[in-house]
XYZ file of C-alpha atoms in Angstrom:
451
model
C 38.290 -119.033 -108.537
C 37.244 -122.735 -108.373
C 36.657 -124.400 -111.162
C 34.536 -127.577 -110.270
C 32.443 -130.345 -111.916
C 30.801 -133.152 -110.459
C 30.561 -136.770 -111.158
C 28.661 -139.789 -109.276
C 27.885 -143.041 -110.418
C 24.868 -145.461 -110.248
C 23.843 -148.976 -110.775
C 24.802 -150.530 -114.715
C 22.403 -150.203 -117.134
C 21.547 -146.421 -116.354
C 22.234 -144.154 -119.183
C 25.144 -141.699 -118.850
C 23.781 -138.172 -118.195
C 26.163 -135.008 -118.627
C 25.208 -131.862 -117.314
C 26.765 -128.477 -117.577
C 26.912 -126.034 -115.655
C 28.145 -122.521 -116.434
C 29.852 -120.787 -113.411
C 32.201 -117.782 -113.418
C 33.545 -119.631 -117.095
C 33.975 -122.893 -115.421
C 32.031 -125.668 -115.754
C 30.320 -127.885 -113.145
C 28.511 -131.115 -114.568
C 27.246 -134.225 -112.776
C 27.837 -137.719 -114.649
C 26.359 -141.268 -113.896
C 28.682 -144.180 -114.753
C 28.570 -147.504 -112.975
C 31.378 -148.366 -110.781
C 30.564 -150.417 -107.820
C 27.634 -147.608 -106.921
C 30.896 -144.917 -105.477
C 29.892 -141.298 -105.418
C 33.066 -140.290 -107.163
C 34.130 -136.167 -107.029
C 35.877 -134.187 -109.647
C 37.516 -131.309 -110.130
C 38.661 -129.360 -113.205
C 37.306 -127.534 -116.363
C 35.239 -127.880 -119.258
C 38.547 -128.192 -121.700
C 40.884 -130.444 -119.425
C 40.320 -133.940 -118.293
C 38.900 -134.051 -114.705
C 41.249 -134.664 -111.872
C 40.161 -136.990 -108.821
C 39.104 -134.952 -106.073
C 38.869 -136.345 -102.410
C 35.335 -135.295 -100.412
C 35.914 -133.003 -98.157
C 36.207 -129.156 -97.606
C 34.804 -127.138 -100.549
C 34.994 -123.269 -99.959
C 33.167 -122.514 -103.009
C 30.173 -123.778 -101.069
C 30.052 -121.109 -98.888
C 28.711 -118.932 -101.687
C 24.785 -119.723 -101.941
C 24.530 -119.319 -105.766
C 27.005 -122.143 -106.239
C 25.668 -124.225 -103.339
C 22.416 -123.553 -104.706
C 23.648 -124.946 -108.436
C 25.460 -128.088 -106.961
C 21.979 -128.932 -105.403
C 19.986 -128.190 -108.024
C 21.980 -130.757 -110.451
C 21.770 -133.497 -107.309
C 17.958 -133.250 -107.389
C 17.744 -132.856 -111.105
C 20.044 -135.948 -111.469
C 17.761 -138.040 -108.818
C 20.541 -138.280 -106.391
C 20.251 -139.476 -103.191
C 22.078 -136.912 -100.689
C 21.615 -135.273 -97.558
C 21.970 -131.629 -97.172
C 23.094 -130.211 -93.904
C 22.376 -125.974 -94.082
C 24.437 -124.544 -90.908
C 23.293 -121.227 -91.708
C 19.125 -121.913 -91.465
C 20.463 -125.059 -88.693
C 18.299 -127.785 -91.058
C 19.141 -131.358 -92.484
C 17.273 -132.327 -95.317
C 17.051 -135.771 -96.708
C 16.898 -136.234 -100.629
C 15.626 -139.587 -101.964
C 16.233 -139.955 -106.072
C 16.213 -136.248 -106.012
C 12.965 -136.000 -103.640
C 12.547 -134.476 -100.424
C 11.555 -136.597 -97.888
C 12.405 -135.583 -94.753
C 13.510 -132.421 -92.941
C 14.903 -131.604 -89.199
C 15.942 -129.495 -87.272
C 19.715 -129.510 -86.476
C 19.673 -128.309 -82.404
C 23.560 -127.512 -82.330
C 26.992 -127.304 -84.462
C 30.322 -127.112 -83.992
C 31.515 -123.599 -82.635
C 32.642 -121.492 -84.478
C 36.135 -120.946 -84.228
C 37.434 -124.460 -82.467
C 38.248 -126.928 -83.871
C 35.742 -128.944 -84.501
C 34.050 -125.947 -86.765
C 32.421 -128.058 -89.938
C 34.120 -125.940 -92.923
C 31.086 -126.013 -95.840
C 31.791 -128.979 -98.686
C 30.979 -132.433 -99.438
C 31.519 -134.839 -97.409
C 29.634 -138.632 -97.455
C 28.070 -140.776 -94.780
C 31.270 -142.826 -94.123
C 30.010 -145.140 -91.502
C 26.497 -145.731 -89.224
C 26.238 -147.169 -85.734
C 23.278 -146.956 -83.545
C 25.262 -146.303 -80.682
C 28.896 -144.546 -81.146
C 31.217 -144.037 -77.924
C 33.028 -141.225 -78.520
C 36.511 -141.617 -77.083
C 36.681 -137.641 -76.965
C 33.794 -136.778 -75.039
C 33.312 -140.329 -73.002
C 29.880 -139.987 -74.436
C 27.334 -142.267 -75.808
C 25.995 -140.784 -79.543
C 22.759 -142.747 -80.729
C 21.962 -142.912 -83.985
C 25.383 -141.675 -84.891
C 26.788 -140.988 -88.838
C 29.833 -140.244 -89.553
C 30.190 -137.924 -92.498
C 34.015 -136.571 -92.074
C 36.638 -137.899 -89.669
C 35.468 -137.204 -86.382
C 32.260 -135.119 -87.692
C 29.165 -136.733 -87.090
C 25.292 -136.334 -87.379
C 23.794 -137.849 -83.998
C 21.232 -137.895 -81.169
C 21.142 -136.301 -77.877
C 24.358 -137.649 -76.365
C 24.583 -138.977 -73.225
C 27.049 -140.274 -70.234
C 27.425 -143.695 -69.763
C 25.932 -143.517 -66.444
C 22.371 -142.215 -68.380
C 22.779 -138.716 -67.691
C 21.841 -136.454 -70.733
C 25.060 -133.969 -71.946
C 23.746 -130.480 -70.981
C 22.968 -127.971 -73.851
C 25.540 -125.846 -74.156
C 28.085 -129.286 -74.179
C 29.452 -129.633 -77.647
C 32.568 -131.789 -79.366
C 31.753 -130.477 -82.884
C 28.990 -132.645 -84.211
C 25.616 -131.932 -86.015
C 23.088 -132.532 -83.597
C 19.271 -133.532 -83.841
C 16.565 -134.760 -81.200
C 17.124 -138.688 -81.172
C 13.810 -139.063 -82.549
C 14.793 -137.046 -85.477
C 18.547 -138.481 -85.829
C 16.812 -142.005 -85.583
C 14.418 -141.191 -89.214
C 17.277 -139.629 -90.675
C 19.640 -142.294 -90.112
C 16.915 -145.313 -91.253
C 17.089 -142.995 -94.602
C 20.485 -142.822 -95.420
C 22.780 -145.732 -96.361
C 26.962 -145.479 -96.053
C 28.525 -143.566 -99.215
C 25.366 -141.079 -99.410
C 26.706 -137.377 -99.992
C 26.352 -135.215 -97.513
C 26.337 -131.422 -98.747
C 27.405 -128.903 -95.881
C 26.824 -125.472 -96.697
C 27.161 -122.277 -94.472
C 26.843 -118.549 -95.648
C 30.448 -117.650 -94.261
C 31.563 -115.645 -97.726
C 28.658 -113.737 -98.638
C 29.640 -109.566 -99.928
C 28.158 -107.880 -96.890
C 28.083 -104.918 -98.802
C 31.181 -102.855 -96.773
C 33.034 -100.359 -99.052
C 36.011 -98.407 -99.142
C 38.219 -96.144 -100.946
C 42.179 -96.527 -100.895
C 45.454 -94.558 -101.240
C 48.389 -97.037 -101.394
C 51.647 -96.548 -99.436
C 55.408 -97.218 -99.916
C 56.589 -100.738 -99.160
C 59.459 -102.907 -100.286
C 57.901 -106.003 -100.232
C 57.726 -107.502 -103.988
C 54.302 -109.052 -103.815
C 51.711 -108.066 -101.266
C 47.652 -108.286 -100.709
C 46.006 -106.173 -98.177
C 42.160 -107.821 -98.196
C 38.746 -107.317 -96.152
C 38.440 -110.986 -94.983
C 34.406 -110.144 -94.423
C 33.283 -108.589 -98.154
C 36.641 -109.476 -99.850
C 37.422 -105.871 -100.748
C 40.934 -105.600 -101.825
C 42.831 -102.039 -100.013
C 46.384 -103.149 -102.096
C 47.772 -105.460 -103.931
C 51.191 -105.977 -106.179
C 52.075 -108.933 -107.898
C 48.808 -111.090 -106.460
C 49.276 -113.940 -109.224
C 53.270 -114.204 -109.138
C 54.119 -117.490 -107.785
C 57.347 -117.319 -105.346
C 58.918 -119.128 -102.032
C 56.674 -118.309 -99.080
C 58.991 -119.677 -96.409
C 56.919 -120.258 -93.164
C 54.053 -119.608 -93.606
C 53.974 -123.066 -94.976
C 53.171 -123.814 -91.283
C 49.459 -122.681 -91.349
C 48.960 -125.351 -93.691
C 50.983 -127.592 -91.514
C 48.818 -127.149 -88.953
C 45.317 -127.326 -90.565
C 46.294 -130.795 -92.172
C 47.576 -131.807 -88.648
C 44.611 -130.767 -87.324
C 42.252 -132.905 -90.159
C 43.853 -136.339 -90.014
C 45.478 -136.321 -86.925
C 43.921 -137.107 -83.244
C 45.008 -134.180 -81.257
C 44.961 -136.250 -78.298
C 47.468 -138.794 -80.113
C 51.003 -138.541 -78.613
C 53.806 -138.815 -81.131
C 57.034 -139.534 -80.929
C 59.771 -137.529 -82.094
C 61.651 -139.173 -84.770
C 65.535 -138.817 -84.729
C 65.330 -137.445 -88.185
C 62.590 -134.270 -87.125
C 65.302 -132.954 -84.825
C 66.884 -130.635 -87.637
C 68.195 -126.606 -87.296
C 65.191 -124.640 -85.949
C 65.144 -121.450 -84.175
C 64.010 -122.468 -80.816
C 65.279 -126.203 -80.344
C 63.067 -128.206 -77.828
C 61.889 -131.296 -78.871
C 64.237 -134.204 -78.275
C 63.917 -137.734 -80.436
C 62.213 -140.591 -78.998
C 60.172 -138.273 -76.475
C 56.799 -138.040 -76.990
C 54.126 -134.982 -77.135
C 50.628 -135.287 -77.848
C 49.176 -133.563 -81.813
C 47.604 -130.447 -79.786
C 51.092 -129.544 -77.768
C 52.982 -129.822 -81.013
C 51.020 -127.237 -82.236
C 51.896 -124.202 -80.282
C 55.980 -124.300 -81.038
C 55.161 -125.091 -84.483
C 53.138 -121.579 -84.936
C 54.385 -119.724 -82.326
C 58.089 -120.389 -82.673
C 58.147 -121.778 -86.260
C 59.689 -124.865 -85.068
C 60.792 -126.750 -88.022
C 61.067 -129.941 -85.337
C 57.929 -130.029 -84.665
C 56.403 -129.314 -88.639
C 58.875 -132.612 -89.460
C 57.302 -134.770 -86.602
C 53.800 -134.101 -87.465
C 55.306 -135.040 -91.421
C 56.786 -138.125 -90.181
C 54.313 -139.569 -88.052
C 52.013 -140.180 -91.113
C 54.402 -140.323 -93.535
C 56.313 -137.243 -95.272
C 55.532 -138.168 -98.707
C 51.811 -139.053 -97.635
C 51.683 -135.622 -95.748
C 53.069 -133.464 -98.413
C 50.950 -134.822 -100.630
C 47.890 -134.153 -98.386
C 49.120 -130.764 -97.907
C 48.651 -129.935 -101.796
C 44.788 -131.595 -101.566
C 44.205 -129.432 -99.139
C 45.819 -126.128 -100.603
C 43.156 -126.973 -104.193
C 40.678 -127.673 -101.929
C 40.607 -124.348 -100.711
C 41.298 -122.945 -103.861
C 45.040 -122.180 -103.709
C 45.833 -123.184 -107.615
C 48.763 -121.676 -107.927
C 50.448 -122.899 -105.193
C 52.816 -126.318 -104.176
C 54.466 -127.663 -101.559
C 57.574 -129.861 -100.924
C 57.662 -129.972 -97.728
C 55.923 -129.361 -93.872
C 58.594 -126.745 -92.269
C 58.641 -124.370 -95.326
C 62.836 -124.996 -95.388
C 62.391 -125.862 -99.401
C 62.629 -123.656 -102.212
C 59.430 -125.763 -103.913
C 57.134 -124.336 -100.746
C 55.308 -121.526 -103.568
C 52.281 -119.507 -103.370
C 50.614 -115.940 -104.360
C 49.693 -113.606 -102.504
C 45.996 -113.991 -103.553
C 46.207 -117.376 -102.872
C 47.119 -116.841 -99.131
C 44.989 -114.420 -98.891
C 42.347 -117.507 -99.763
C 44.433 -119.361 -96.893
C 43.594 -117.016 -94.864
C 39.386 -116.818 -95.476
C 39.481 -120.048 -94.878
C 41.533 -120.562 -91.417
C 39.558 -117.521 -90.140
C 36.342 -118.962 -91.419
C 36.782 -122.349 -90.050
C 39.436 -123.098 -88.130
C 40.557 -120.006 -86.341
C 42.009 -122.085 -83.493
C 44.953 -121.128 -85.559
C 44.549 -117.649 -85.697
C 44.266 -118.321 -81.620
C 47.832 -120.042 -80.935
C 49.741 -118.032 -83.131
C 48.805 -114.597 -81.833
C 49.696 -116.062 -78.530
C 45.817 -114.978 -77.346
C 45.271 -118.723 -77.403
C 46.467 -120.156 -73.815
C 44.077 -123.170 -72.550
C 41.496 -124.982 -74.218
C 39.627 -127.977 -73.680
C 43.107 -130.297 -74.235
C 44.315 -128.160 -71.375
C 47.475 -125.707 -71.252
C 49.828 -126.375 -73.430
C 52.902 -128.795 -71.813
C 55.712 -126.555 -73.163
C 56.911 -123.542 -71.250
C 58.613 -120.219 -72.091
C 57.461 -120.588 -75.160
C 58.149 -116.917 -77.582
C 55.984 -116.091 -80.090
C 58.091 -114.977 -83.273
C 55.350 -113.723 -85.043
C 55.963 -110.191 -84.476
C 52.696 -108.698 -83.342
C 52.298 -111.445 -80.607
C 51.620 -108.667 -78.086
C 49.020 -106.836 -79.902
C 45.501 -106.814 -78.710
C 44.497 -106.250 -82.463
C 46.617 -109.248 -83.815
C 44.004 -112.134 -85.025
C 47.064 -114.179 -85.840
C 49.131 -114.829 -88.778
C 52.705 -116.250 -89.644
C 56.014 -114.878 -90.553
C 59.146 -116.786 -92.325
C 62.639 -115.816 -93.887
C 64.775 -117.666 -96.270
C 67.203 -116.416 -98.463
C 65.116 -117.658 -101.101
C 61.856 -115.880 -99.963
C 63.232 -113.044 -98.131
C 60.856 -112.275 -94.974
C 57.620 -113.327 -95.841
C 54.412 -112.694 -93.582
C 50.534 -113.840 -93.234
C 48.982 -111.428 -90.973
C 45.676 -110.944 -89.899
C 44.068 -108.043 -87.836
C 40.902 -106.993 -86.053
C 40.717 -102.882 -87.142
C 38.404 -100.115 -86.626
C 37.417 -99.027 -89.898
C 34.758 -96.292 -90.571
C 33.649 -96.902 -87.447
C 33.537 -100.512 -87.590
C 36.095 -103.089 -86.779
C 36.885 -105.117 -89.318
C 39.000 -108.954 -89.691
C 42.235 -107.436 -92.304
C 44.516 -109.766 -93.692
C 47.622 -109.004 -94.941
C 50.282 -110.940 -96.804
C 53.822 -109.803 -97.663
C 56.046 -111.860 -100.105
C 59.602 -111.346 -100.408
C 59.976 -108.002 -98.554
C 63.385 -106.729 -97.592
C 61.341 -105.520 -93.772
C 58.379 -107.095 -93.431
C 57.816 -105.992 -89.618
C 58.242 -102.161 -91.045
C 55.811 -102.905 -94.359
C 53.150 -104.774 -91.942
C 53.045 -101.684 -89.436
C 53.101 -99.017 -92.086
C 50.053 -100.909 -94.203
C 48.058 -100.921 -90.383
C 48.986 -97.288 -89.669
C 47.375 -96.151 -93.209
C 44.659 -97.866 -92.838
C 43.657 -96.627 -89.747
C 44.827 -92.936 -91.147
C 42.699 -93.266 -94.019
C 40.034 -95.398 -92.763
């Protein structure tokens, strides 16, 4: 559960405000102090003192009772925010807590790739009337960027004039550039921008269980659609979770790294892996790294992605991103999931999960090995395996399996079943499991016995 309250500030002289907001027994409150007009964002509960929180990603937001709450204090506090509704496709424009302008959104990122918007808050972090976008060697009028390489823009077009066709997309929020053109004259750099997109609503799916034998210490066998738990041992135990570390690897890769940007192999990165490939000083771009990294757990390529911003930079980025999505019992030491420190639940990868197959299930797409060309191309590497045990399975969404001798064989998996007649996206996670190939196919077999 996230526990979350909200803080902005505004000019000096305005009164501090507090708010409280009761949700799930967690508090969410918005506050108005003066500090150089920053929207500021804060995490934590109603006893503790808050904790900075970075925008971005907020999974929470995908439920419409707390979106719903989060907007309510905005307009109740006479914020000035934008909110950007993926599920109804509209952008509305708040002025000291006013509506003032609504439009349609015409496209989104697709779901799935990469460049899939993942509902939080993000803020309007720079304006031009005209971006290039080095990706798609397309003009963007009336372009905002809200989130890395997310914007809100016009019709984009080709430098020679020629309008991008309707089905072209590289991710973006995209309005008419008549309506893009109002909404950016509204909104000034630092304004919140709310994302929100019905992806965990209960969809009202039910079943009944009958657990089976398995050795594994802690496990979680979840519905990834309505959240409805088959099994579970041991969900809140904390222990080493070996590689599946990696999925995390990836999705911060993925967030602050161009995956067009070749990197060069360090000499330190080229450390004991099981498939050794990469060779130091050679150079690979972000999106090749990523398929020996999840398909053949290569530490080499976990410690280049690490290096190339910094390890203690990307560790630490690692663990923003892991309370972002509402992991709070887990840590991280280190990008290969070699380290005993590398701890999790298995409730909170089963969160891990929701949210890679929610919003980035490009993931998913390399590790299962379904994943072979995209628009970066085909990957450079060849012969690559994929180690993840279910690789050749139609039904195999993706996952990711480690082993340690301080985690034992540890496993993220995640499978498209036919359920009561209807096929369903199952995770399942297995901690510290003396076979975790034999507890993963037994858990599948009952289900589709009983189910």
């Amino acid at each position: 559960m996230i526990k979350r309250f909200l803080s902005f500030n505004i000019p000096l002289g305005i009164v501090i405000v507090f708010f409280g907001i009761a949700l799930a027994g967690f508090g969410a409150a918005v506050n108005f102090i003066d500090r150089n007009d920053i929207y500021n964002l804060f995490i934590g509960d109603m006893t503790s003192s808050p904790e900075p929180l970075e925008f971005g990603a907020v999974p929470a937001l995908g439920d419409f009772d707390f979106f719903s709450k989060v907007r309510e204090r905005f307009i109740s506090s006479k914020a000035d925010f934008v909110e950007a509704d993926l599920s109804d496709m509209k952008i509305k424009v708040y002025s000291a807590g006013d509506l003032v302008k609504e439009v349609d959104i015409l496209t989104k990122g697709k779901e799935g790739s990469w460049w899939e918007t993942p509902a939080g808050i993000y803020r309007i972090e720079s304006k031009e009337e005209n971006h290039f976008s080095s990706f798609g060697h397309v003009y963007q009028p009336w372009s905002m960027a809200f989130q890395g390489n997310f914007f809100i823009h016009g019709w984009p077009y080709y430098p020679d004039g020629k309008p991008v066709s309707q089905g072209y997309s590289g991710g973006c929020i995209r309005l008419s550039d008549e309506d893009a053109k109002s909404v950016f004259d509204l909104v000034g750099t630092g304004t919140p921008v709310i994302v929100f997109e019905r992806d965990f609503a209960s969809d009202g799916f039910e079943y009944r269980s009958v657990p089976p034998e398995l050795s594994a210490e802690g496990y979680i066998v979840a519905d990834l659609k309505n959240n409805f738990v088959f099994l579970e041992r041991s969900g809140k135990d904390k222990v080493p979770v070996a590689s599946i570390t990696k999925i995390l690897t990836a999705l911060v890769a993925g967030e602050f790294i161009n995956l067009e940007k070749e990197i060069t192999v360090p000499e330190s990165a080229v450390i004991h892996t099981s498939r050794p490939r990469l060779k130091a000083d050679e150079s690979y771009s972000a999106y090749d790294l990523l398929y020996p990294l999840l398909l053949e757990s290569s530490n080499e390529a976990a410690e280049t992605f690490a290096s190339h911003l910094g390890n203690g930079r990307f560790v630490s980025l690692m663990n923003t991103k892991a309370k972002a999505i509402g992991m709070e019992s887990s840590s991280f030491v280190d990008a290969s999931g070699i380290g005993e420190g590398n701890i999790s639940t298995p409730e909170d990868l089963f969160d891990l999960a929701k949210y890679v197959f929610n919003n980035r299930g490009f993931i998913f797409g390399m590790s299962s090995g379904h994943l072979t060309d995209s628009v970066y191309g085909k990957p450079s590497f060849e012969g690559l395996s994929n180690l993840n045990l279910f690789g050749g399975r139609i039904d195999f969404i993706g996952g990711k399996m480690g082993k340690t001798n301080a985690a034992g064989e540890t496993m993220l998996a995640v499978f498209e079943l036919e359920l009561n007649g209807e096929k369903r996206p199952i995770a399942i996670v297995m901690l510290g499991s003396a076979d975790v190939g034999n507890d993963v196919s037994k858990v599948v077999g009952w289900l589709n016995a009983n189910y």
